[in-house]
mmCIF file of C-alpha atoms in Angstrom:
data_model
loop_
_atom_site.group_PDB
_atom_site.id
_atom_site.type_symbol
_atom_site.label_atom_id
_atom_site.label_comp_id
_atom_site.label_asym_id
_atom_site.label_seq_id
_atom_site.Cartn_x
_atom_site.Cartn_y
_atom_site.Cartn_z
ATOM 1 C CA UNK H 1 9.578 -4.331 -22.970
ATOM 2 C CA UNK H 2 7.123 -6.827 -23.056
ATOM 3 C CA UNK H 3 3.719 -5.475 -23.524
ATOM 4 C CA UNK H 4 1.851 -8.984 -23.079
ATOM 5 C CA UNK H 5 0.602 -8.219 -20.056
ATOM 6 C CA UNK H 6 -3.192 -8.393 -19.304
ATOM 7 C CA UNK H 7 -5.671 -7.742 -16.405
ATOM 8 C CA UNK H 8 -7.508 -10.693 -15.163
ATOM 9 C CA UNK H 9 -5.653 -12.883 -18.090
ATOM 10 C CA UNK H 10 -4.302 -16.300 -16.842
ATOM 11 C CA UNK H 11 -0.939 -14.328 -15.816
ATOM 12 C CA UNK H 12 -2.598 -12.310 -13.192
ATOM 13 C CA UNK H 13 -4.961 -14.769 -12.024
ATOM 14 C CA UNK H 14 -2.421 -17.495 -10.955
ATOM 15 C CA UNK H 15 -0.346 -14.584 -9.845
ATOM 16 C CA UNK H 16 -2.842 -13.478 -7.198
ATOM 17 C CA UNK H 17 -3.424 -16.858 -6.435
ATOM 18 C CA UNK H 18 -0.152 -17.424 -5.642
ATOM 19 C CA UNK H 19 0.062 -14.103 -3.621
ATOM 20 C CA UNK H 20 -3.076 -15.320 -1.344
ATOM 21 C CA UNK H 21 -1.173 -18.417 -0.497
ATOM 22 C CA UNK H 22 2.152 -16.952 0.511
ATOM 23 C CA UNK H 23 0.099 -13.991 2.354
ATOM 24 C CA UNK H 24 -1.997 -16.585 4.177
ATOM 25 C CA UNK H 25 0.906 -18.965 5.290
ATOM 26 C CA UNK H 26 2.969 -15.707 6.525
ATOM 27 C CA UNK H 27 -0.470 -14.677 8.680
ATOM 28 C CA UNK H 28 -0.764 -18.135 10.218
ATOM 29 C CA UNK H 29 2.786 -18.298 11.158
ATOM 30 C CA UNK H 30 2.644 -15.102 12.517
ATOM 31 C CA UNK H 31 0.001 -15.676 14.706
ATOM 32 C CA UNK H 32 1.052 -18.793 15.738
ATOM 33 C CA UNK H 33 3.941 -17.100 17.063
ATOM 34 C CA UNK H 34 4.423 -16.268 20.943
ATOM 35 C CA UNK H 35 3.275 -12.712 21.832
ATOM 36 C CA UNK H 36 6.709 -11.469 22.169
ATOM 37 C CA UNK H 37 8.044 -12.793 19.415
ATOM 38 C CA UNK H 38 5.313 -11.099 16.933
ATOM 39 C CA UNK H 39 6.792 -7.618 16.956
ATOM 40 C CA UNK H 40 9.810 -9.196 15.724
ATOM 41 C CA UNK H 41 8.149 -10.972 12.996
ATOM 42 C CA UNK H 42 6.646 -7.461 12.046
ATOM 43 C CA UNK H 43 10.086 -5.769 11.896
ATOM 44 C CA UNK H 44 11.339 -8.327 9.808
ATOM 45 C CA UNK H 45 8.892 -7.837 7.380
ATOM 46 C CA UNK H 46 9.745 -4.254 7.681
ATOM 47 C CA UNK H 47 13.329 -4.969 6.899
ATOM 48 C CA UNK H 48 12.552 -6.991 3.577
ATOM 49 C CA UNK H 49 10.435 -4.025 2.555
ATOM 50 C CA UNK H 50 13.410 -1.732 2.820
ATOM 51 C CA UNK H 51 15.787 -4.196 1.611
ATOM 52 C CA UNK H 52 13.250 -4.832 -1.610
ATOM 53 C CA UNK H 53 12.581 -1.158 -2.034
ATOM 54 C CA UNK H 54 16.207 -0.264 -2.268
ATOM 55 C CA UNK H 55 16.938 -3.333 -4.821
ATOM 56 C CA UNK H 56 13.818 -2.406 -6.889
ATOM 57 C CA UNK H 57 14.943 1.419 -7.671
ATOM 58 C CA UNK H 58 18.472 0.534 -7.774
ATOM 59 C CA UNK H 59 17.813 -2.028 -10.387
ATOM 60 C CA UNK H 60 15.410 0.733 -12.117
ATOM 61 C CA UNK H 61 18.394 3.375 -12.176
ATOM 62 C CA UNK H 62 21.059 0.797 -12.991
ATOM 63 C CA UNK H 63 18.877 -0.665 -16.257
ATOM 64 C CA UNK H 64 17.252 2.722 -17.412
ATOM 65 C CA UNK H 65 19.583 5.752 -16.396
ATOM 66 C CA UNK H 66 18.255 8.827 -14.427
ATOM 67 C CA UNK H 67 17.023 10.509 -17.327
ATOM 68 C CA UNK H 68 14.803 7.667 -18.245
ATOM 69 C CA UNK H 69 13.604 7.009 -14.873
ATOM 70 C CA UNK H 70 12.470 10.810 -14.666
ATOM 71 C CA UNK H 71 10.607 10.360 -18.377
ATOM 72 C CA UNK H 72 9.253 7.014 -17.758
ATOM 73 C CA UNK H 73 8.109 7.810 -14.278
ATOM 74 C CA UNK H 74 10.006 5.542 -12.438
ATOM 75 C CA UNK H 75 10.932 7.309 -9.591
ATOM 76 C CA UNK H 76 9.904 6.718 -5.921
ATOM 77 C CA UNK H 77 7.198 8.960 -5.919
ATOM 78 C CA UNK H 78 4.236 7.001 -6.393
ATOM 79 C CA UNK H 79 1.465 6.591 -3.624
ATOM 80 C CA UNK H 80 2.612 2.923 -3.103
ATOM 81 C CA UNK H 81 6.438 3.770 -2.669
ATOM 82 C CA UNK H 82 5.198 6.507 -0.299
ATOM 83 C CA UNK H 83 3.393 3.898 1.599
ATOM 84 C CA UNK H 84 6.066 1.411 1.680
ATOM 85 C CA UNK H 85 8.287 4.145 3.898
ATOM 86 C CA UNK H 86 5.213 4.411 5.981
ATOM 87 C CA UNK H 87 4.844 0.399 6.436
ATOM 88 C CA UNK H 88 8.323 0.315 7.337
ATOM 89 C CA UNK H 89 7.629 3.087 10.393
ATOM 90 C CA UNK H 90 4.686 1.238 11.174
ATOM 91 C CA UNK H 91 5.920 -2.183 11.807
ATOM 92 C CA UNK H 92 8.998 -1.137 13.270
ATOM 93 C CA UNK H 93 8.047 1.648 15.362
ATOM 94 C CA UNK H 94 4.124 1.470 15.807
ATOM 95 C CA UNK H 95 3.496 5.269 15.160
ATOM 96 C CA UNK H 96 -0.069 5.818 15.483
ATOM 97 C CA UNK H 97 -0.435 8.088 12.065
ATOM 98 C CA UNK H 98 1.722 5.468 10.669
ATOM 99 C CA UNK H 99 -0.301 2.537 11.410
ATOM 100 C CA UNK H 100 -3.765 4.244 10.935
ATOM 101 C CA UNK H 101 -2.425 4.968 7.250
ATOM 102 C CA UNK H 102 -1.209 1.863 6.291
ATOM 103 C CA UNK H 103 -4.708 -0.197 7.176
ATOM 104 C CA UNK H 104 -6.771 2.647 5.469
ATOM 105 C CA UNK H 105 -4.545 3.528 2.899
ATOM 106 C CA UNK H 106 -3.318 0.068 1.794
ATOM 107 C CA UNK H 107 -6.372 -1.934 2.165
ATOM 108 C CA UNK H 108 -8.237 1.038 -0.144
ATOM 109 C CA UNK H 109 -5.983 2.291 -2.382
ATOM 110 C CA UNK H 110 -2.743 0.324 -2.777
ATOM 111 C CA UNK H 111 -4.471 -2.979 -3.154
ATOM 112 C CA UNK H 112 -5.868 -1.345 -6.095
ATOM 113 C CA UNK H 113 -2.721 -2.179 -7.880
ATOM 114 C CA UNK H 114 -2.926 -5.932 -7.344
ATOM 115 C CA UNK H 115 -6.572 -5.870 -8.873
ATOM 116 C CA UNK H 116 -5.969 -3.389 -11.720
ATOM 117 C CA UNK H 117 -2.607 -3.413 -12.353
ATOM 118 C CA UNK H 118 -0.877 -0.802 -14.630
ATOM 119 C CA UNK H 119 1.899 -2.872 -16.020
ATOM 120 C CA UNK H 120 3.212 -3.731 -19.342
ATOM 121 C CA UNK H 121 5.738 -5.968 -18.635
ATOM 122 C CA UNK H 122 4.346 -9.755 -18.185
ATOM 123 C CA UNK H 123 6.148 -12.612 -16.573
ATOM 124 C CA UNK H 124 8.771 -13.298 -16.178
ATOM 125 C CA UNK H 125 10.544 -10.061 -16.542
ATOM 126 C CA UNK H 126 12.116 -8.392 -13.434
ATOM 127 C CA UNK H 127 9.625 -5.510 -13.873
ATOM 128 C CA UNK H 128 6.911 -7.951 -13.280
ATOM 129 C CA UNK H 129 8.198 -9.631 -10.262
ATOM 130 C CA UNK H 130 8.993 -6.000 -8.624
ATOM 131 C CA UNK H 131 5.783 -4.788 -9.441
ATOM 132 C CA UNK H 132 3.881 -8.042 -7.776
ATOM 133 C CA UNK H 133 6.155 -8.307 -4.701
ATOM 134 C CA UNK H 134 6.390 -4.758 -3.836
ATOM 135 C CA UNK H 135 2.582 -4.307 -3.739
ATOM 136 C CA UNK H 136 1.971 -7.732 -1.959
ATOM 137 C CA UNK H 137 4.579 -6.803 0.707
ATOM 138 C CA UNK H 138 2.090 -3.781 1.336
ATOM 139 C CA UNK H 139 -0.697 -5.669 1.825
ATOM 140 C CA UNK H 140 1.221 -8.251 4.031
ATOM 141 C CA UNK H 141 2.514 -5.540 5.997
ATOM 142 C CA UNK H 142 -1.516 -4.217 6.427
ATOM 143 C CA UNK H 143 -2.405 -7.942 7.514
ATOM 144 C CA UNK H 144 0.288 -8.218 9.610
ATOM 145 C CA UNK H 145 -0.233 -5.129 11.437
ATOM 146 C CA UNK H 146 -3.844 -6.035 12.291
ATOM 147 C CA UNK H 147 -3.979 -9.652 12.408
ATOM 148 C CA UNK H 148 -0.687 -10.683 14.096
ATOM 149 C CA UNK H 149 0.442 -7.380 15.986
ATOM 150 C CA UNK H 150 -3.015 -6.655 16.633
ATOM 151 C CA UNK H 151 -2.820 -3.190 15.871
ATOM 152 C CA UNK H 152 -6.778 -1.418 16.586
ATOM 153 C CA UNK H 153 -8.171 1.943 15.459
ATOM 154 C CA UNK H 154 -8.713 5.175 17.229
ATOM 155 C CA UNK H 155 -12.061 6.887 16.134
ATOM 156 C CA UNK H 156 -10.226 9.460 14.913
ATOM 157 C CA UNK H 157 -7.948 7.606 12.666
ATOM 158 C CA UNK H 158 -10.159 7.423 9.091
ATOM 159 C CA UNK H 159 -10.222 11.031 9.123
ATOM 160 C CA UNK H 160 -6.411 11.194 9.860
ATOM 161 C CA UNK H 161 -5.851 8.561 6.849
ATOM 162 C CA UNK H 162 -8.122 10.841 4.781
ATOM 163 C CA UNK H 163 -6.087 13.795 5.582
ATOM 164 C CA UNK H 164 -2.735 12.218 5.091
ATOM 165 C CA UNK H 165 -3.840 11.094 1.786
ATOM 166 C CA UNK H 166 -4.786 14.202 0.693
ATOM 167 C CA UNK H 167 -1.272 15.666 1.933
ATOM 168 C CA UNK H 168 0.284 13.221 -0.601
ATOM 169 C CA UNK H 169 -1.819 14.493 -3.286
ATOM 170 C CA UNK H 170 -1.396 18.592 -2.398
ATOM 171 C CA UNK H 171 2.875 17.715 -2.336
ATOM 172 C CA UNK H 172 2.853 15.558 -5.724
ATOM 173 C CA UNK H 173 0.485 17.193 -7.768
ATOM 174 C CA UNK H 174 3.022 20.502 -8.094
ATOM 175 C CA UNK H 175 5.830 17.908 -8.674
ATOM 176 C CA UNK H 176 3.449 16.436 -11.745
ATOM 177 C CA UNK H 177 3.408 20.022 -13.059
ATOM 178 C CA UNK H 178 6.828 20.521 -13.120
ATOM 179 C CA UNK H 179 7.991 16.896 -14.695
ATOM 180 C CA UNK H 180 5.039 16.529 -16.613
ATOM 181 C CA UNK H 181 4.533 13.303 -14.862
ATOM 182 C CA UNK H 182 1.320 11.197 -13.257
ATOM 183 C CA UNK H 183 2.670 10.092 -9.884
ATOM 184 C CA UNK H 184 -0.552 9.354 -7.539
ATOM 185 C CA UNK H 185 -2.496 9.736 -11.002
ATOM 186 C CA UNK H 186 -3.135 13.104 -10.230
ATOM 187 C CA UNK H 187 -3.298 14.164 -13.980
ATOM 188 C CA UNK H 188 -5.584 11.276 -15.151
ATOM 189 C CA UNK H 189 -6.871 8.109 -13.647
ATOM 190 C CA UNK H 190 -5.540 4.841 -15.210
ATOM 191 C CA UNK H 191 -7.661 3.130 -17.908
ATOM 192 C CA UNK H 192 -9.948 0.719 -16.516
ATOM 193 C CA UNK H 193 -10.021 1.969 -13.296
ATOM 194 C CA UNK H 194 -12.529 4.000 -10.616
ATOM 195 C CA UNK H 195 -10.527 6.981 -11.519
ATOM 196 C CA UNK H 196 -10.537 6.961 -14.860
ATOM 197 C CA UNK H 197 -14.336 7.558 -14.707
ATOM 198 C CA UNK H 198 -14.585 10.555 -12.372
ATOM 199 C CA UNK H 199 -13.564 13.150 -14.667
ATOM 200 C CA UNK H 200 -10.076 14.984 -15.009
ATOM 201 C CA UNK H 201 -7.742 14.967 -12.476
ATOM 202 C CA UNK H 202 -6.895 16.243 -9.776
ATOM 203 C CA UNK H 203 -10.334 17.347 -8.981
ATOM 204 C CA UNK H 204 -12.063 13.745 -9.169
ATOM 205 C CA UNK H 205 -10.107 13.698 -5.760
ATOM 206 C CA UNK H 206 -12.722 16.058 -4.419
ATOM 207 C CA UNK H 207 -15.389 13.726 -5.507
ATOM 208 C CA UNK H 208 -13.416 10.673 -3.629
ATOM 209 C CA UNK H 209 -13.739 12.476 0.000
ATOM 210 C CA UNK H 210 -16.944 11.719 1.625
ATOM 211 C CA UNK H 211 -16.950 8.120 -0.418
ATOM 212 C CA UNK H 212 -13.744 7.516 1.339
ATOM 213 C CA UNK H 213 -14.348 8.808 4.800
ATOM 214 C CA UNK H 214 -17.629 6.688 4.586
ATOM 215 C CA UNK H 215 -15.281 4.006 3.533
ATOM 216 C CA UNK H 216 -13.040 4.586 6.386
ATOM 217 C CA UNK H 217 -15.302 4.221 8.954
ATOM 218 C CA UNK H 218 -16.944 1.177 7.760
ATOM 219 C CA UNK H 219 -13.193 -0.451 7.661
ATOM 220 C CA UNK H 220 -12.773 1.004 11.190
ATOM 221 C CA UNK H 221 -15.670 -1.157 12.390
ATOM 222 C CA UNK H 222 -13.359 -4.263 11.920
ATOM 223 C CA UNK H 223 -10.385 -3.103 14.036
ATOM 224 C CA UNK H 224 -11.958 -0.576 16.485
ATOM 225 C CA UNK H 225 -10.395 -0.239 19.743
ATOM 226 C CA UNK H 226 -12.486 -2.084 22.607
ATOM 227 C CA UNK H 227 -14.018 -0.330 25.520
ATOM 228 C CA UNK H 228 -12.333 -1.333 29.019
ATOM 229 C CA UNK H 229 -14.348 -4.016 30.485
ATOM 230 C CA UNK H 230 -15.500 -1.342 33.614
ATOM 231 C CA UNK H 231 -16.986 0.848 30.690
ATOM 232 C CA UNK H 232 -18.672 -2.157 28.760
ATOM 233 C CA UNK H 233 -20.229 -2.945 32.278
ATOM 234 C CA UNK H 234 -21.701 0.705 32.593
#
């Protein structure tokens, strides 16, 4: 493995720039489509996410083997892997619970992986591309859902998103205890991130409940459902 990747180094900054340009182009392309074609555009993004997910984890299995995937924590149990499936459901079927979790979960938690990657392999390894492509697709899904499809949040969606994310922690922590792993960072926070400053895991998630809910309601203001015109007139 190549251990030269450095957060906020040259490679990281160039990669973020490329991601921003590609996502901006795709969002503008989607918004310029006729309304009836936007859903098909979103579903194509969901299909790409599914195919890339299958490729990424098949590559891991073939490259490292089952035992190493367990010991190296390469199983599809991280929060972002979970969010990939949620994003596919949101883009294909627009389930309300999935849509709200994609918006709040990706733009608050999954995006942190792009900002402060927990990554060893530098450019141009396959692991490097797998990491940034998979997390960029999550960001793209959240933005397509809001900026292209026009999804809008219900008032209860911030609470629902927090509860689902809490449920993930409650499910994954016993798995971590069994495997001696750190999926979802319930054992300890990654270095140089906010979680690392909040004490031992998984208890720091308790400290995040109120701040997360406040952040989600702030995010809700940008995508809240508008009242019908008749109610606005009243």
